[in-house]
Coordinates of C-alpha atoms and ligand atoms in Angstrom, one line a residue:
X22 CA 131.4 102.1 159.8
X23 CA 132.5 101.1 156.4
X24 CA 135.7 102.9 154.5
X25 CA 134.4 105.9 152.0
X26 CA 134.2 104.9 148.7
X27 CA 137.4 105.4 146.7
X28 CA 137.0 106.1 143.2
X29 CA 139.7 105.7 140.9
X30 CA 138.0 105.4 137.6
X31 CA 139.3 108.3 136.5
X32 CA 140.8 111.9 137.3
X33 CA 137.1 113.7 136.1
X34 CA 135.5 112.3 139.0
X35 CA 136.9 115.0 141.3
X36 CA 134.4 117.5 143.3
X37 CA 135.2 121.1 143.3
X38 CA 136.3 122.0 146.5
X39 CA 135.1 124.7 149.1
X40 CA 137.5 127.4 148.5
X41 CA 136.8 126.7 144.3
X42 CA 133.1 126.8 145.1
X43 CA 133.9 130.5 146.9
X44 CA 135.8 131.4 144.2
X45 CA 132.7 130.4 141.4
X46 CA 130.1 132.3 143.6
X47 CA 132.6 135.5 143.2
X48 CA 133.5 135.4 140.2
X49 CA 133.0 138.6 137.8
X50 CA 131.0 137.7 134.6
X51 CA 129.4 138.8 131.5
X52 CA 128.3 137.2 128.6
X53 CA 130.7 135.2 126.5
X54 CA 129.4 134.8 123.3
X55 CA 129.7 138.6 123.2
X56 CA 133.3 138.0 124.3
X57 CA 132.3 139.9 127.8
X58 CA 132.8 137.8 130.7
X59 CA 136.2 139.2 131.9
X60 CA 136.8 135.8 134.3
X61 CA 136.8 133.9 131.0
X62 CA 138.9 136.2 129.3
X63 CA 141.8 136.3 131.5
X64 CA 141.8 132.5 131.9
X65 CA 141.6 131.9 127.8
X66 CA 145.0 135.0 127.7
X67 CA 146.7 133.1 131.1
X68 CA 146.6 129.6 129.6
X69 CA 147.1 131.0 126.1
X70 CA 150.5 133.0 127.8
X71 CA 151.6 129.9 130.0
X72 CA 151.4 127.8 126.9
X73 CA 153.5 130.3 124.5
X74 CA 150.1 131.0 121.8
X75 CA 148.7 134.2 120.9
X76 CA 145.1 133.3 122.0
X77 CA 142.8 130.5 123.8
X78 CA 139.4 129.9 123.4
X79 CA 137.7 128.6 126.8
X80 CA 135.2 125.2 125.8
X81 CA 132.9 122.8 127.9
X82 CA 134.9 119.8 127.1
X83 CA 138.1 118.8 125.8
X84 CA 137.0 116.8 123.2
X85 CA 135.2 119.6 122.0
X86 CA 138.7 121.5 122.5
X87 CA 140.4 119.1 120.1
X88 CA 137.8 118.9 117.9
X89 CA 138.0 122.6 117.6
X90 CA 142.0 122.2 117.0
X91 CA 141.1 119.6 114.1
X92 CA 139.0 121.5 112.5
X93 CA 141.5 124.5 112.3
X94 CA 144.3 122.6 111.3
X95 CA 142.3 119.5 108.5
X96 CA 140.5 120.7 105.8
X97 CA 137.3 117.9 105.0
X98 CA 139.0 115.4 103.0
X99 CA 142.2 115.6 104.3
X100 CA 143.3 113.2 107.0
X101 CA 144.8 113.6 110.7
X102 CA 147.3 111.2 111.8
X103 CA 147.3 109.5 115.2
X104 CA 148.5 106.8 117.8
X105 CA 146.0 104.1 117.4
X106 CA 145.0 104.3 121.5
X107 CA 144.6 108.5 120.8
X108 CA 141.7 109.9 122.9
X109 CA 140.9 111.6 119.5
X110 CA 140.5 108.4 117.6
X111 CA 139.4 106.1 120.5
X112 CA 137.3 107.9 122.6
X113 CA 135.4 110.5 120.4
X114 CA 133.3 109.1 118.5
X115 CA 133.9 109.9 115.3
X116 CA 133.7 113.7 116.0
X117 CA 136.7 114.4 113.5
X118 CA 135.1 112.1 110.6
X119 CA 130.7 113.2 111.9
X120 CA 131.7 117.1 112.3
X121 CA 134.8 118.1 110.2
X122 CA 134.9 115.6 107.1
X123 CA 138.5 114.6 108.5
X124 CA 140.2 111.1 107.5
X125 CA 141.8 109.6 110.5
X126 CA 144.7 107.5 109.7
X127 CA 146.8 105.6 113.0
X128 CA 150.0 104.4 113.5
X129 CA 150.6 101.3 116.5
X130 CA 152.9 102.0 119.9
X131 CA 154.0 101.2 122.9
X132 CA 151.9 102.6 125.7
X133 CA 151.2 105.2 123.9
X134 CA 155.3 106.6 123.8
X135 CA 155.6 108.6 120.6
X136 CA 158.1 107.9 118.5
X137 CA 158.6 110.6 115.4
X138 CA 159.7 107.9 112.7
X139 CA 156.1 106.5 113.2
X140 CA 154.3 109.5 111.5
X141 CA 156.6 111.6 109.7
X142 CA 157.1 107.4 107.7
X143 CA 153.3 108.2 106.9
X144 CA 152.7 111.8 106.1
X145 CA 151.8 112.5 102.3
X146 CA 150.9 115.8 102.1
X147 CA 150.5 115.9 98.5
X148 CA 149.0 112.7 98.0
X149 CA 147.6 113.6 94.7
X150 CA 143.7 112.8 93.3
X151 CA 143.6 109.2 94.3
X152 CA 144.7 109.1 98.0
X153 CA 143.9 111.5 101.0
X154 CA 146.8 113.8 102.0
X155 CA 147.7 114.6 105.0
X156 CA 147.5 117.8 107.1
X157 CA 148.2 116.9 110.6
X158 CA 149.7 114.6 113.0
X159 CA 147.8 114.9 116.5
X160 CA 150.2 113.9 119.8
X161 CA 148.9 113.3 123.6
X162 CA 150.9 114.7 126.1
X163 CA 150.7 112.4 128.8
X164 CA 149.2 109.5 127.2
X165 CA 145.8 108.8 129.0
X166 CA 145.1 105.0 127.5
X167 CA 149.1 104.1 127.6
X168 CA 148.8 104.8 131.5
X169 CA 149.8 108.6 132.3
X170 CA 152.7 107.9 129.6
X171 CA 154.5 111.4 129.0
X172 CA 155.9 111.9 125.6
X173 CA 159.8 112.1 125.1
X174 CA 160.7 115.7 124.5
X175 CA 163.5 114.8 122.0
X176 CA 161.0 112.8 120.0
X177 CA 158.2 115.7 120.1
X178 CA 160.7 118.2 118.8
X179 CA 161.6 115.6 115.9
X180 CA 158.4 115.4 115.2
X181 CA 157.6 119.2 115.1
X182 CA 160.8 119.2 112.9
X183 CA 160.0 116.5 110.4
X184 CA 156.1 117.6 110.4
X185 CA 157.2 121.6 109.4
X186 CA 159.6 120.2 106.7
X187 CA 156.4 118.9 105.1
X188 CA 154.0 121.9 105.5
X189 CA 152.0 119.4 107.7
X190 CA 150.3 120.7 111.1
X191 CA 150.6 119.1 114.8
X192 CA 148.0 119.4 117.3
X193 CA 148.6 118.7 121.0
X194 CA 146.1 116.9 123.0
X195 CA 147.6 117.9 126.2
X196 CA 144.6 117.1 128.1
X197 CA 146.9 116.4 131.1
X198 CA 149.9 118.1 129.7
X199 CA 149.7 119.4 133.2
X200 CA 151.1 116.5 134.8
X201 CA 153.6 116.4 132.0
X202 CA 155.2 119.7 133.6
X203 CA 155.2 118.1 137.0
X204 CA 156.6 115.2 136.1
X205 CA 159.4 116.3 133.7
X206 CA 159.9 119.8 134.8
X207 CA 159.6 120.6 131.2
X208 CA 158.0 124.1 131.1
X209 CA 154.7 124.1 129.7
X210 CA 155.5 126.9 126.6
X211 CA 158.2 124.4 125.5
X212 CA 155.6 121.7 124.8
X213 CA 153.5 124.4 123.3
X214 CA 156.5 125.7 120.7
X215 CA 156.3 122.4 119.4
X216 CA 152.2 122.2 118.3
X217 CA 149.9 124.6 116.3
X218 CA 147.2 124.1 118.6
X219 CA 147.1 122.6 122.0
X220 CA 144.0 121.6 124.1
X221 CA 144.2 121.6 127.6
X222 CA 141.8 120.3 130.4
X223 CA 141.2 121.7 133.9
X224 CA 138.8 119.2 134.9
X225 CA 141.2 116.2 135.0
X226 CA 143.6 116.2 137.5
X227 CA 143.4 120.4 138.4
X228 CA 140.1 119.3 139.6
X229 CA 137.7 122.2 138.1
X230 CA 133.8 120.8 137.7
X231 CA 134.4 121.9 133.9
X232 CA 136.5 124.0 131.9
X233 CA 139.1 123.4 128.7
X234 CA 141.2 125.9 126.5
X235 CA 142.0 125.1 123.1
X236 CA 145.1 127.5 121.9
X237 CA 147.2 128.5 118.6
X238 CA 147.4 131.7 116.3
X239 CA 145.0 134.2 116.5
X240 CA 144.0 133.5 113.9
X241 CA 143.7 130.2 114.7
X242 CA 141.2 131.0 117.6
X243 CA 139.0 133.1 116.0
X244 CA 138.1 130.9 113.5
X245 CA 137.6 128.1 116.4
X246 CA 135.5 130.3 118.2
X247 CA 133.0 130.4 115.0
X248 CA 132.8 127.3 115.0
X249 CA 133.0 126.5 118.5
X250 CA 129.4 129.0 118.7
X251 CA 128.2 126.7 115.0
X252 CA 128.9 123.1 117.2
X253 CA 126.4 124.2 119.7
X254 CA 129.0 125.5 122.1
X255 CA 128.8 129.0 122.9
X256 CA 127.8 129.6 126.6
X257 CA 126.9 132.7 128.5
X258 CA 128.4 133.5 131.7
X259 CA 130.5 130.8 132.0
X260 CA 133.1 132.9 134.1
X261 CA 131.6 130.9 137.2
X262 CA 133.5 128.1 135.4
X263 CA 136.2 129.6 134.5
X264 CA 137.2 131.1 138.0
X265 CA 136.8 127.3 138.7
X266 CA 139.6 127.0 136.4
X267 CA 141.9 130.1 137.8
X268 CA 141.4 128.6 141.3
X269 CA 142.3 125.2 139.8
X270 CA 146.0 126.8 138.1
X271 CA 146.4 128.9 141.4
X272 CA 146.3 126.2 143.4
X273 CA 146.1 122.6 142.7
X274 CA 148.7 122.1 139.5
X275 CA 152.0 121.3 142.4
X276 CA 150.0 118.7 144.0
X277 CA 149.8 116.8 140.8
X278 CA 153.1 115.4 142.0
X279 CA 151.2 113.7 145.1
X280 CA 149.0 111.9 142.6
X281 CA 151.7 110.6 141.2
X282 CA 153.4 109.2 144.4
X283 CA 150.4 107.7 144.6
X284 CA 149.8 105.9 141.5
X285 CA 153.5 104.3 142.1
X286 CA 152.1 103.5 145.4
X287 CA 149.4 102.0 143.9
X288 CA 151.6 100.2 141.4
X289 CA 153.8 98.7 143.9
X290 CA 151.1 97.2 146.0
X291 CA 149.7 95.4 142.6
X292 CA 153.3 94.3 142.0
X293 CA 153.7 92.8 145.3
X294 CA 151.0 90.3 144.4
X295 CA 151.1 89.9 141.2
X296 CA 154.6 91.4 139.5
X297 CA 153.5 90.2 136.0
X298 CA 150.4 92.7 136.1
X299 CA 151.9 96.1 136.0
X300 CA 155.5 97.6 135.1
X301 CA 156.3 99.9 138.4
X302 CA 159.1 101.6 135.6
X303 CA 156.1 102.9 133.8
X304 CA 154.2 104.7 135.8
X305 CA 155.3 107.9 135.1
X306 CA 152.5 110.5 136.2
X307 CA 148.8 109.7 137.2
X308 CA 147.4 106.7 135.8
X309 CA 148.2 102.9 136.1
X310 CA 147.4 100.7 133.5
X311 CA 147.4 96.5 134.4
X312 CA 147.4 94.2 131.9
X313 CA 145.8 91.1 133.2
X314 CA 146.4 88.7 130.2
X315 CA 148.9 87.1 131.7
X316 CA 147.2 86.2 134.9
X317 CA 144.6 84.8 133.1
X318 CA 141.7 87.3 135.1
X319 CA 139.3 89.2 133.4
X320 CA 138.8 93.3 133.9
X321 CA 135.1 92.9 134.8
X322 CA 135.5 90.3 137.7
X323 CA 138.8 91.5 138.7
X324 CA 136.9 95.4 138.9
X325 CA 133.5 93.9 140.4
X326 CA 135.9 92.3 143.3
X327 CA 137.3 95.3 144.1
X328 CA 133.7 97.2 144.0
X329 CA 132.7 95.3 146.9
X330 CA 135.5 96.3 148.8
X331 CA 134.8 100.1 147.6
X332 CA 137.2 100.4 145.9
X333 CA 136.3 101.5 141.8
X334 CA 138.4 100.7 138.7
X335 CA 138.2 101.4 135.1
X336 CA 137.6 98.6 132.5
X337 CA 139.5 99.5 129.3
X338 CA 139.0 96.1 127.6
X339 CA 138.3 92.4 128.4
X340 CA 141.7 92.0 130.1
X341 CA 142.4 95.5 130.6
X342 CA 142.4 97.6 133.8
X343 CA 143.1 101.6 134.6
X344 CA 143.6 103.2 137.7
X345 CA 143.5 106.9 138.1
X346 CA 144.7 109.4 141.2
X347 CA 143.5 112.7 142.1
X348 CA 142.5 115.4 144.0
X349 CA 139.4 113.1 146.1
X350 CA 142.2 110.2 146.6
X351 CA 144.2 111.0 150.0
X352 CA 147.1 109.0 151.3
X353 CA 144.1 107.2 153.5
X354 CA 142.6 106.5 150.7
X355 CA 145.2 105.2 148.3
X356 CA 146.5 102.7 151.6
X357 CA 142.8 101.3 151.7
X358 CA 142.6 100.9 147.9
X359 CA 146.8 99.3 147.9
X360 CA 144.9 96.8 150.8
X361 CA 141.9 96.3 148.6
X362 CA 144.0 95.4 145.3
X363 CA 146.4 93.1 147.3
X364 CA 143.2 91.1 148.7
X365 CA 141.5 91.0 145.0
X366 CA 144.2 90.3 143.1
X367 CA 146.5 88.3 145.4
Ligands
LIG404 C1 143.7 112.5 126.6 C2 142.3 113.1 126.6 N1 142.0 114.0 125.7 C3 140.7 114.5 125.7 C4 139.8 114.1 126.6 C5 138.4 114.7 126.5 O1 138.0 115.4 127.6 P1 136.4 115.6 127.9 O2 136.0 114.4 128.7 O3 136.4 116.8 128.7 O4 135.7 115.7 126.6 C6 140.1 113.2 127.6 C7 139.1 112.7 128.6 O5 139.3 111.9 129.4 C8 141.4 112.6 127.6 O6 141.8 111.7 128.4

């Protein structure tokens, strides 16, 4: 009998559980646009309280979470600042520019690693009538196309610092801040003191089917709401997703730590073929990123290889490779996958 299938595209690949399936089928709802589906209330106040904001507002996706945070914090015309690998600039599609008007404007790093000289060199809030001022600096907390980076807290404080000095916003993409607080310790409202707005995804490594929460003022988050019901996004009684997301919080944020025991693993067994492939140092939470310039493979041969032997990757680029643990990747699993990337790649 052949091995399952391990998937490590990504962490969105996860399938809700029986006991999160239970808890969908019981959940209490009403309808939401109305503001009356209690299950999504208590989620939006929880993640809004854990995260140290006044209100949340619950969303199908978290790019339309961020989008939502954009559009609160950029007037049209103004411009958003961000690393040049951001989800917001790489991998939406234009949402801030198609939707909101906004000018996106990116500064280069290092796997992703904030560092607060980059954008506060390149805020101009008052640009005057020629140029486009700035009005935010978005940051992602861990860094999903850097590999699971998680952004120095000494450098998002200077930030926050540097950016209030200048009247300019910050908005968190903390799609996986989650495994940010596991890894660090760092509790999750002290990320949160240090944005206007912060996004946040349950469906990545807490392993809920769907479910974001974008958060701020509240006045913030009524105005996101408007919109978020004007960008086609206002559902009904979504509380059987958001008791996805309570059982996700209640029960599946510790084990974030196993997935990252097993992306080192993971790392390692790439390193013990082929050292010049991956930096073991840097894996910091959930996601492995290998460069494979300097063996000379490519992405799409390297990750058709490994298909065969069931085992699925992520092509980021020609030469560029990212593995992802979660929730459906046991200890069995992640062995077979550490077998199958020795064989490929050594
Ligand atoms: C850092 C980051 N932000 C935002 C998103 C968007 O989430 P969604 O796919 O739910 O729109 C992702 C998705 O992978 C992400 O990695």
């Amino acid at each position: 009998m052949s091995a399952p299938v391990v998937d490590l595209r990504s962490d969105t690949v996860t399938r809700p559980t029986a006991a999160m399936r239970r808890a969908m089928a019981d959940a209490e709802v009403g309808d939401d646009v109305y503001g009356e589906d209690p299950t999504v209330n208590r989620l939006e106040h929880r993640v809004a309280e854990l995260l140290g904001h006044e209100a949340g507002v619950f969303t199908g996706s978290g790019s339309l979470a961020n989008q939502l945070g954009v559009r609160m914090l950029v007037e049209p015309g103004r411009e958003l600042l961000c690393d040049s690998t951001a989800h917001v600039a790489r991998a939406e599609l234009g949402a801030a520019a198609v939707l909101a008007g906004v000018t996106t404007r990116t500064w280069p790093s290092e796997r992703g690693r904030l560092e607060a000289a980059a954008p506060l060199a390149m805020m101009e809030p008052d640009a005057g009538p020629y140029l486009v001022s700035t009005a935010a600096i978005a940051v992602e907390n861990t860094h999903n196309f850097g590999g699971g980076t998680v952004q120095p807290i000494e450098e998002l404080q200077a930030l926050r610092a540097g950016a209030d000095a200048m009247g300019i916003a910050v908005h968190l993409d903390g799609a996986r801040l989650w495994n940010a607080h596991v890894a660090t310790g760092v509790p999750l409202a002290e990320y949160g003191a240090l944005a206007d707005t912060v996004s946040v995804c349950l469906s990545k490594g807490l392993g809920a089917p769907v479910g974001s929460v974008l958060v701020g003022s509240a006045e913030r988050i009524a105005g996101a709401r408007v919109w978020r019901k004007r960008y086609g996004g206002g559902m009904r009684q979504v509380g059987i997703l958001a008791a996805a997301c309570r059982y996700a919080l209640d029960h599946q944020l510790l084990r974030l730590a196993d997935d990252h025991a097993r992306a080192r693993r993971l790392a390692a067994a790439v390193a013990e073929v082929r050292p010049e492939l991956v930096d073991t140092d840097a894996v910091e939470t959930n996601i492995v990123v290998l460069d494979l310039a300097a063996a000379g493979l490519t992405a799409a041969d390297v990750a058709a290889d490994a298909r065969e032997h069931g085992v699925l990757l992520s092509v980021l680029g020609p030469r560029t490779l990212r593995m992802v643990t979660h929730l459906d990747v046991d200890d069995d699993a992640c062995e077979h996958a550490a077998g199958v990337l020795a064989k490929v790649l050594g």
